[in-house]
Structure formats: C-alpha cells, structure tokens
C-alpha cells in the first residue's frame, strides 16, 4: 500500500524542488559531462564518471529520501540507505579503483544506453510536465530517484567490463518502489522505471557484459 496521496507527494516534491533550485540545472550539466566523457574517452573518464554517478546517488539518498520524504514514509529510510550504498560502490569502482572501462561507441547496448541517459536527463521530466504538472512537480537526475536510476543504467550500458555486472543489483532493487509508487499515483515517468531498467539489463546480458579494455 502506498502511504502517500498524490496531493501530499506532489506538494512535498514541489517544496523540495523549489528549495534547491537551481540545482536541477547544475545536476543536468554534470550528467551531460558524464555522457560526453563516455562518448569521448579521456585519461580520467572512469574516475570522473564514477564521481558524478556516486554524487548523484548520494545526493538523492541523503536529501530526497532521508531528509525529505522519510518524514512522510518509513520506507524512504531503507531506500535512502540503498542509494547511499550504491553511491559508495560507484565511488569505489569508478573514482577510486578506476574500473569503469570507457571504450569506443560500439554496439546496440551503447546506443540504447545513450538514449536512456538522455531520456533520464530530459525525457522523463518533460513527460511529467506534459501530463499537467509544473516543473517543480517532476523528478530530475541527481535530485529524484527515478531519473537517477535510469541515468545510471544508461551509463552502465555504455561501459565495458565484466566487473560492472554487480553495479546493476541495487539500481534494479531501487527501481521497484519507484515503479510501485509511480503506478499507484499515475506518474507515468516513474511507473516506467522498472521496465526500462529490466530491458536495459536484458540488453546488457543479451549482448554480453563486455570485456575490459585498456
């Protein structure tokens, strides 16, 4: 059972988005940087992508879940901790251990990942606005869970390396409550999160996890 009504959820989200403005635009800019360095690999691409993804999960877990919605919904506590755990995993794997293998843009998974990444940055918020909500009543990358999850799996689809398979576990789990809430409150962009993550994971395994490149 969803503990929040649509009015309470959107009202809280609106207050949150207005309070942190213009962080939404700054987060989107960092998202574009992450996509750019994956498309145009540089020496520090792995560390930079890891830092951006880790920061997005940490910010969403801390500010959205634990500091805002946990006061209204008990389940935001474990969900917030899940986001913080994924932030640590991403930070260690990419920023510290430098294990994000960024290679040439090759294959269907890479192109799908790029599309999912752009959808998370712009498509999902635009769907929310198109359904009659204001800019402050929709989610954004590194601000809200749905776009953050989708952007991450999009980037993971664009990366190489067998070691990255473990990075899919927590995004897949985190997508479940987002989709349940979105389906219950008729938030189309959130209701689609789990199907998109599942499809992305299917494409990743169908085409192989990949091999590590230098």
mmCIF file of C-alpha atoms in Angstrom, residues 18-141:
data_model
loop_
_atom_site.group_PDB
_atom_site.id
_atom_site.type_symbol
_atom_site.label_atom_id
_atom_site.label_comp_id
_atom_site.label_asym_id
_atom_site.label_seq_id
_atom_site.Cartn_x
_atom_site.Cartn_y
_atom_site.Cartn_z
ATOM 1 C CA UNK A 18 11.808 24.988 -5.228
ATOM 2 C CA UNK A 19 14.059 24.932 -2.175
ATOM 3 C CA UNK A 20 17.057 23.516 -4.055
ATOM 4 C CA UNK A 21 16.621 25.450 -7.316
ATOM 5 C CA UNK A 22 18.755 25.822 -9.496
ATOM 6 C CA UNK A 23 20.487 22.559 -8.556
ATOM 7 C CA UNK A 24 18.381 20.736 -11.155
ATOM 8 C CA UNK A 25 20.165 22.537 -13.982
ATOM 9 C CA UNK A 26 23.573 22.035 -12.413
ATOM 10 C CA UNK A 27 22.905 18.312 -11.993
ATOM 11 C CA UNK A 28 21.796 18.045 -15.628
ATOM 12 C CA UNK A 29 25.014 19.769 -16.698
ATOM 13 C CA UNK A 30 27.077 17.216 -14.795
ATOM 14 C CA UNK A 31 25.001 14.476 -16.408
ATOM 15 C CA UNK A 32 25.876 15.825 -19.845
ATOM 16 C CA UNK A 33 29.538 15.883 -18.829
ATOM 17 C CA UNK A 34 29.319 12.219 -17.838
ATOM 18 C CA UNK A 35 27.799 11.278 -21.199
ATOM 19 C CA UNK A 36 30.391 13.352 -23.030
ATOM 20 C CA UNK A 37 33.389 11.728 -21.377
ATOM 21 C CA UNK A 38 31.925 8.286 -22.096
ATOM 22 C CA UNK A 39 31.455 9.248 -25.741
ATOM 23 C CA UNK A 40 34.889 10.905 -25.922
ATOM 24 C CA UNK A 41 37.084 8.842 -23.570
ATOM 25 C CA UNK A 42 39.927 10.630 -21.819
ATOM 26 C CA UNK A 43 42.512 9.510 -19.284
ATOM 27 C CA UNK A 44 40.332 10.462 -16.322
ATOM 28 C CA UNK A 45 36.990 9.375 -17.819
ATOM 29 C CA UNK A 46 36.486 6.443 -15.453
ATOM 30 C CA UNK A 47 37.173 8.478 -12.336
ATOM 31 C CA UNK A 48 35.030 11.410 -13.461
ATOM 32 C CA UNK A 49 32.059 9.229 -14.403
ATOM 33 C CA UNK A 50 32.364 7.340 -11.134
ATOM 34 C CA UNK A 51 32.437 10.583 -9.170
ATOM 35 C CA UNK A 52 29.387 12.024 -10.959
ATOM 36 C CA UNK A 53 27.318 8.854 -10.594
ATOM 37 C CA UNK A 54 28.318 8.388 -6.959
ATOM 38 C CA UNK A 55 27.456 12.005 -6.160
ATOM 39 C CA UNK A 56 24.048 11.668 -7.808
ATOM 40 C CA UNK A 57 23.146 8.613 -5.727
ATOM 41 C CA UNK A 58 24.489 10.160 -2.525
ATOM 42 C CA UNK A 59 22.572 13.403 -3.066
ATOM 43 C CA UNK A 60 19.327 11.599 -3.894
ATOM 44 C CA UNK A 61 19.630 9.251 -0.943
ATOM 45 C CA UNK A 62 20.535 11.943 1.558
ATOM 46 C CA UNK A 63 18.432 14.923 0.511
ATOM 47 C CA UNK A 64 15.426 13.391 -1.261
ATOM 48 C CA UNK A 65 14.863 10.200 0.727
ATOM 49 C CA UNK A 66 16.402 10.628 4.179
ATOM 50 C CA UNK A 67 15.989 14.379 4.685
ATOM 51 C CA UNK A 68 12.653 14.962 2.942
ATOM 52 C CA UNK A 69 10.388 12.009 2.235
ATOM 53 C CA UNK A 70 11.434 9.818 5.169
ATOM 54 C CA UNK A 71 9.392 12.126 7.403
ATOM 55 C CA UNK A 72 6.289 11.058 5.481
ATOM 56 C CA UNK A 73 7.101 7.475 4.533
ATOM 57 C CA UNK A 74 9.060 4.980 6.652
ATOM 58 C CA UNK A 75 10.220 3.075 3.571
ATOM 59 C CA UNK A 76 12.263 6.043 2.424
ATOM 60 C CA UNK A 77 14.764 5.211 5.184
ATOM 61 C CA UNK A 78 15.884 1.846 3.737
ATOM 62 C CA UNK A 79 15.582 3.209 0.210
ATOM 63 C CA UNK A 80 17.778 6.158 1.133
ATOM 64 C CA UNK A 81 20.352 3.827 2.662
ATOM 65 C CA UNK A 82 20.265 1.773 -0.541
ATOM 66 C CA UNK A 83 21.116 4.895 -2.511
ATOM 67 C CA UNK A 84 24.000 5.706 -0.174
ATOM 68 C CA UNK A 85 25.307 2.143 -0.503
ATOM 69 C CA UNK A 86 25.209 2.374 -4.297
ATOM 70 C CA UNK A 87 26.992 5.724 -4.080
ATOM 71 C CA UNK A 88 29.844 4.093 -2.166
ATOM 72 C CA UNK A 89 30.027 1.229 -4.671
ATOM 73 C CA UNK A 90 30.112 3.601 -7.630
ATOM 74 C CA UNK A 91 32.679 5.848 -5.970
ATOM 75 C CA UNK A 92 34.981 2.946 -5.169
ATOM 76 C CA UNK A 93 34.599 1.204 -8.529
ATOM 77 C CA UNK A 94 34.932 4.239 -10.750
ATOM 78 C CA UNK A 95 36.583 7.109 -8.891
ATOM 79 C CA UNK A 96 38.984 5.132 -6.684
ATOM 80 C CA UNK A 97 39.671 1.776 -8.342
ATOM 81 C CA UNK A 98 39.365 3.229 -11.863
ATOM 82 C CA UNK A 99 37.487 0.138 -13.094
ATOM 83 C CA UNK A 100 34.997 1.817 -15.396
ATOM 84 C CA UNK A 101 36.207 0.742 -18.813
ATOM 85 C CA UNK A 102 35.297 3.507 -21.242
ATOM 86 C CA UNK A 103 35.743 2.476 -24.849
ATOM 87 C CA UNK A 104 34.578 3.359 -28.362
ATOM 88 C CA UNK A 105 30.866 3.714 -29.092
ATOM 89 C CA UNK A 106 30.200 0.197 -30.374
ATOM 90 C CA UNK A 107 27.080 -1.953 -30.405
ATOM 91 C CA UNK A 108 23.390 -1.780 -29.637
ATOM 92 C CA UNK A 109 23.757 -1.586 -25.812
ATOM 93 C CA UNK A 110 25.887 1.533 -26.131
ATOM 94 C CA UNK A 111 23.315 3.311 -28.278
ATOM 95 C CA UNK A 112 20.421 2.242 -26.065
ATOM 96 C CA UNK A 113 22.379 3.404 -23.024
ATOM 97 C CA UNK A 114 22.903 6.818 -24.577
ATOM 98 C CA UNK A 115 19.182 7.087 -25.337
ATOM 99 C CA UNK A 116 18.281 6.093 -21.776
ATOM 100 C CA UNK A 117 20.760 8.641 -20.439
ATOM 101 C CA UNK A 118 19.217 11.484 -22.429
ATOM 102 C CA UNK A 119 15.735 10.275 -21.506
ATOM 103 C CA UNK A 120 16.643 10.447 -17.811
ATOM 104 C CA UNK A 121 18.022 13.974 -18.165
ATOM 105 C CA UNK A 122 15.242 15.482 -20.267
ATOM 106 C CA UNK A 123 12.626 12.992 -21.434
ATOM 107 C CA UNK A 124 11.302 11.914 -18.045
ATOM 108 C CA UNK A 125 10.856 15.475 -16.702
ATOM 109 C CA UNK A 126 9.187 16.539 -19.959
ATOM 110 C CA UNK A 127 6.716 13.649 -19.720
ATOM 111 C CA UNK A 128 5.763 14.807 -16.246
ATOM 112 C CA UNK A 129 5.278 18.374 -17.441
ATOM 113 C CA UNK A 130 3.308 17.187 -20.487
ATOM 114 C CA UNK A 131 0.851 15.404 -18.188
ATOM 115 C CA UNK A 132 -0.063 18.669 -16.499
ATOM 116 C CA UNK A 133 2.420 19.053 -13.672
ATOM 117 C CA UNK A 134 4.661 22.060 -13.102
ATOM 118 C CA UNK A 135 8.445 21.914 -13.405
ATOM 119 C CA UNK A 136 8.641 21.622 -9.607
ATOM 120 C CA UNK A 137 6.356 18.587 -9.521
ATOM 121 C CA UNK A 138 8.596 16.286 -11.556
ATOM 122 C CA UNK A 139 11.846 14.459 -10.839
ATOM 123 C CA UNK A 140 15.342 15.247 -12.091
ATOM 124 C CA UNK A 141 18.674 13.455 -12.349
#
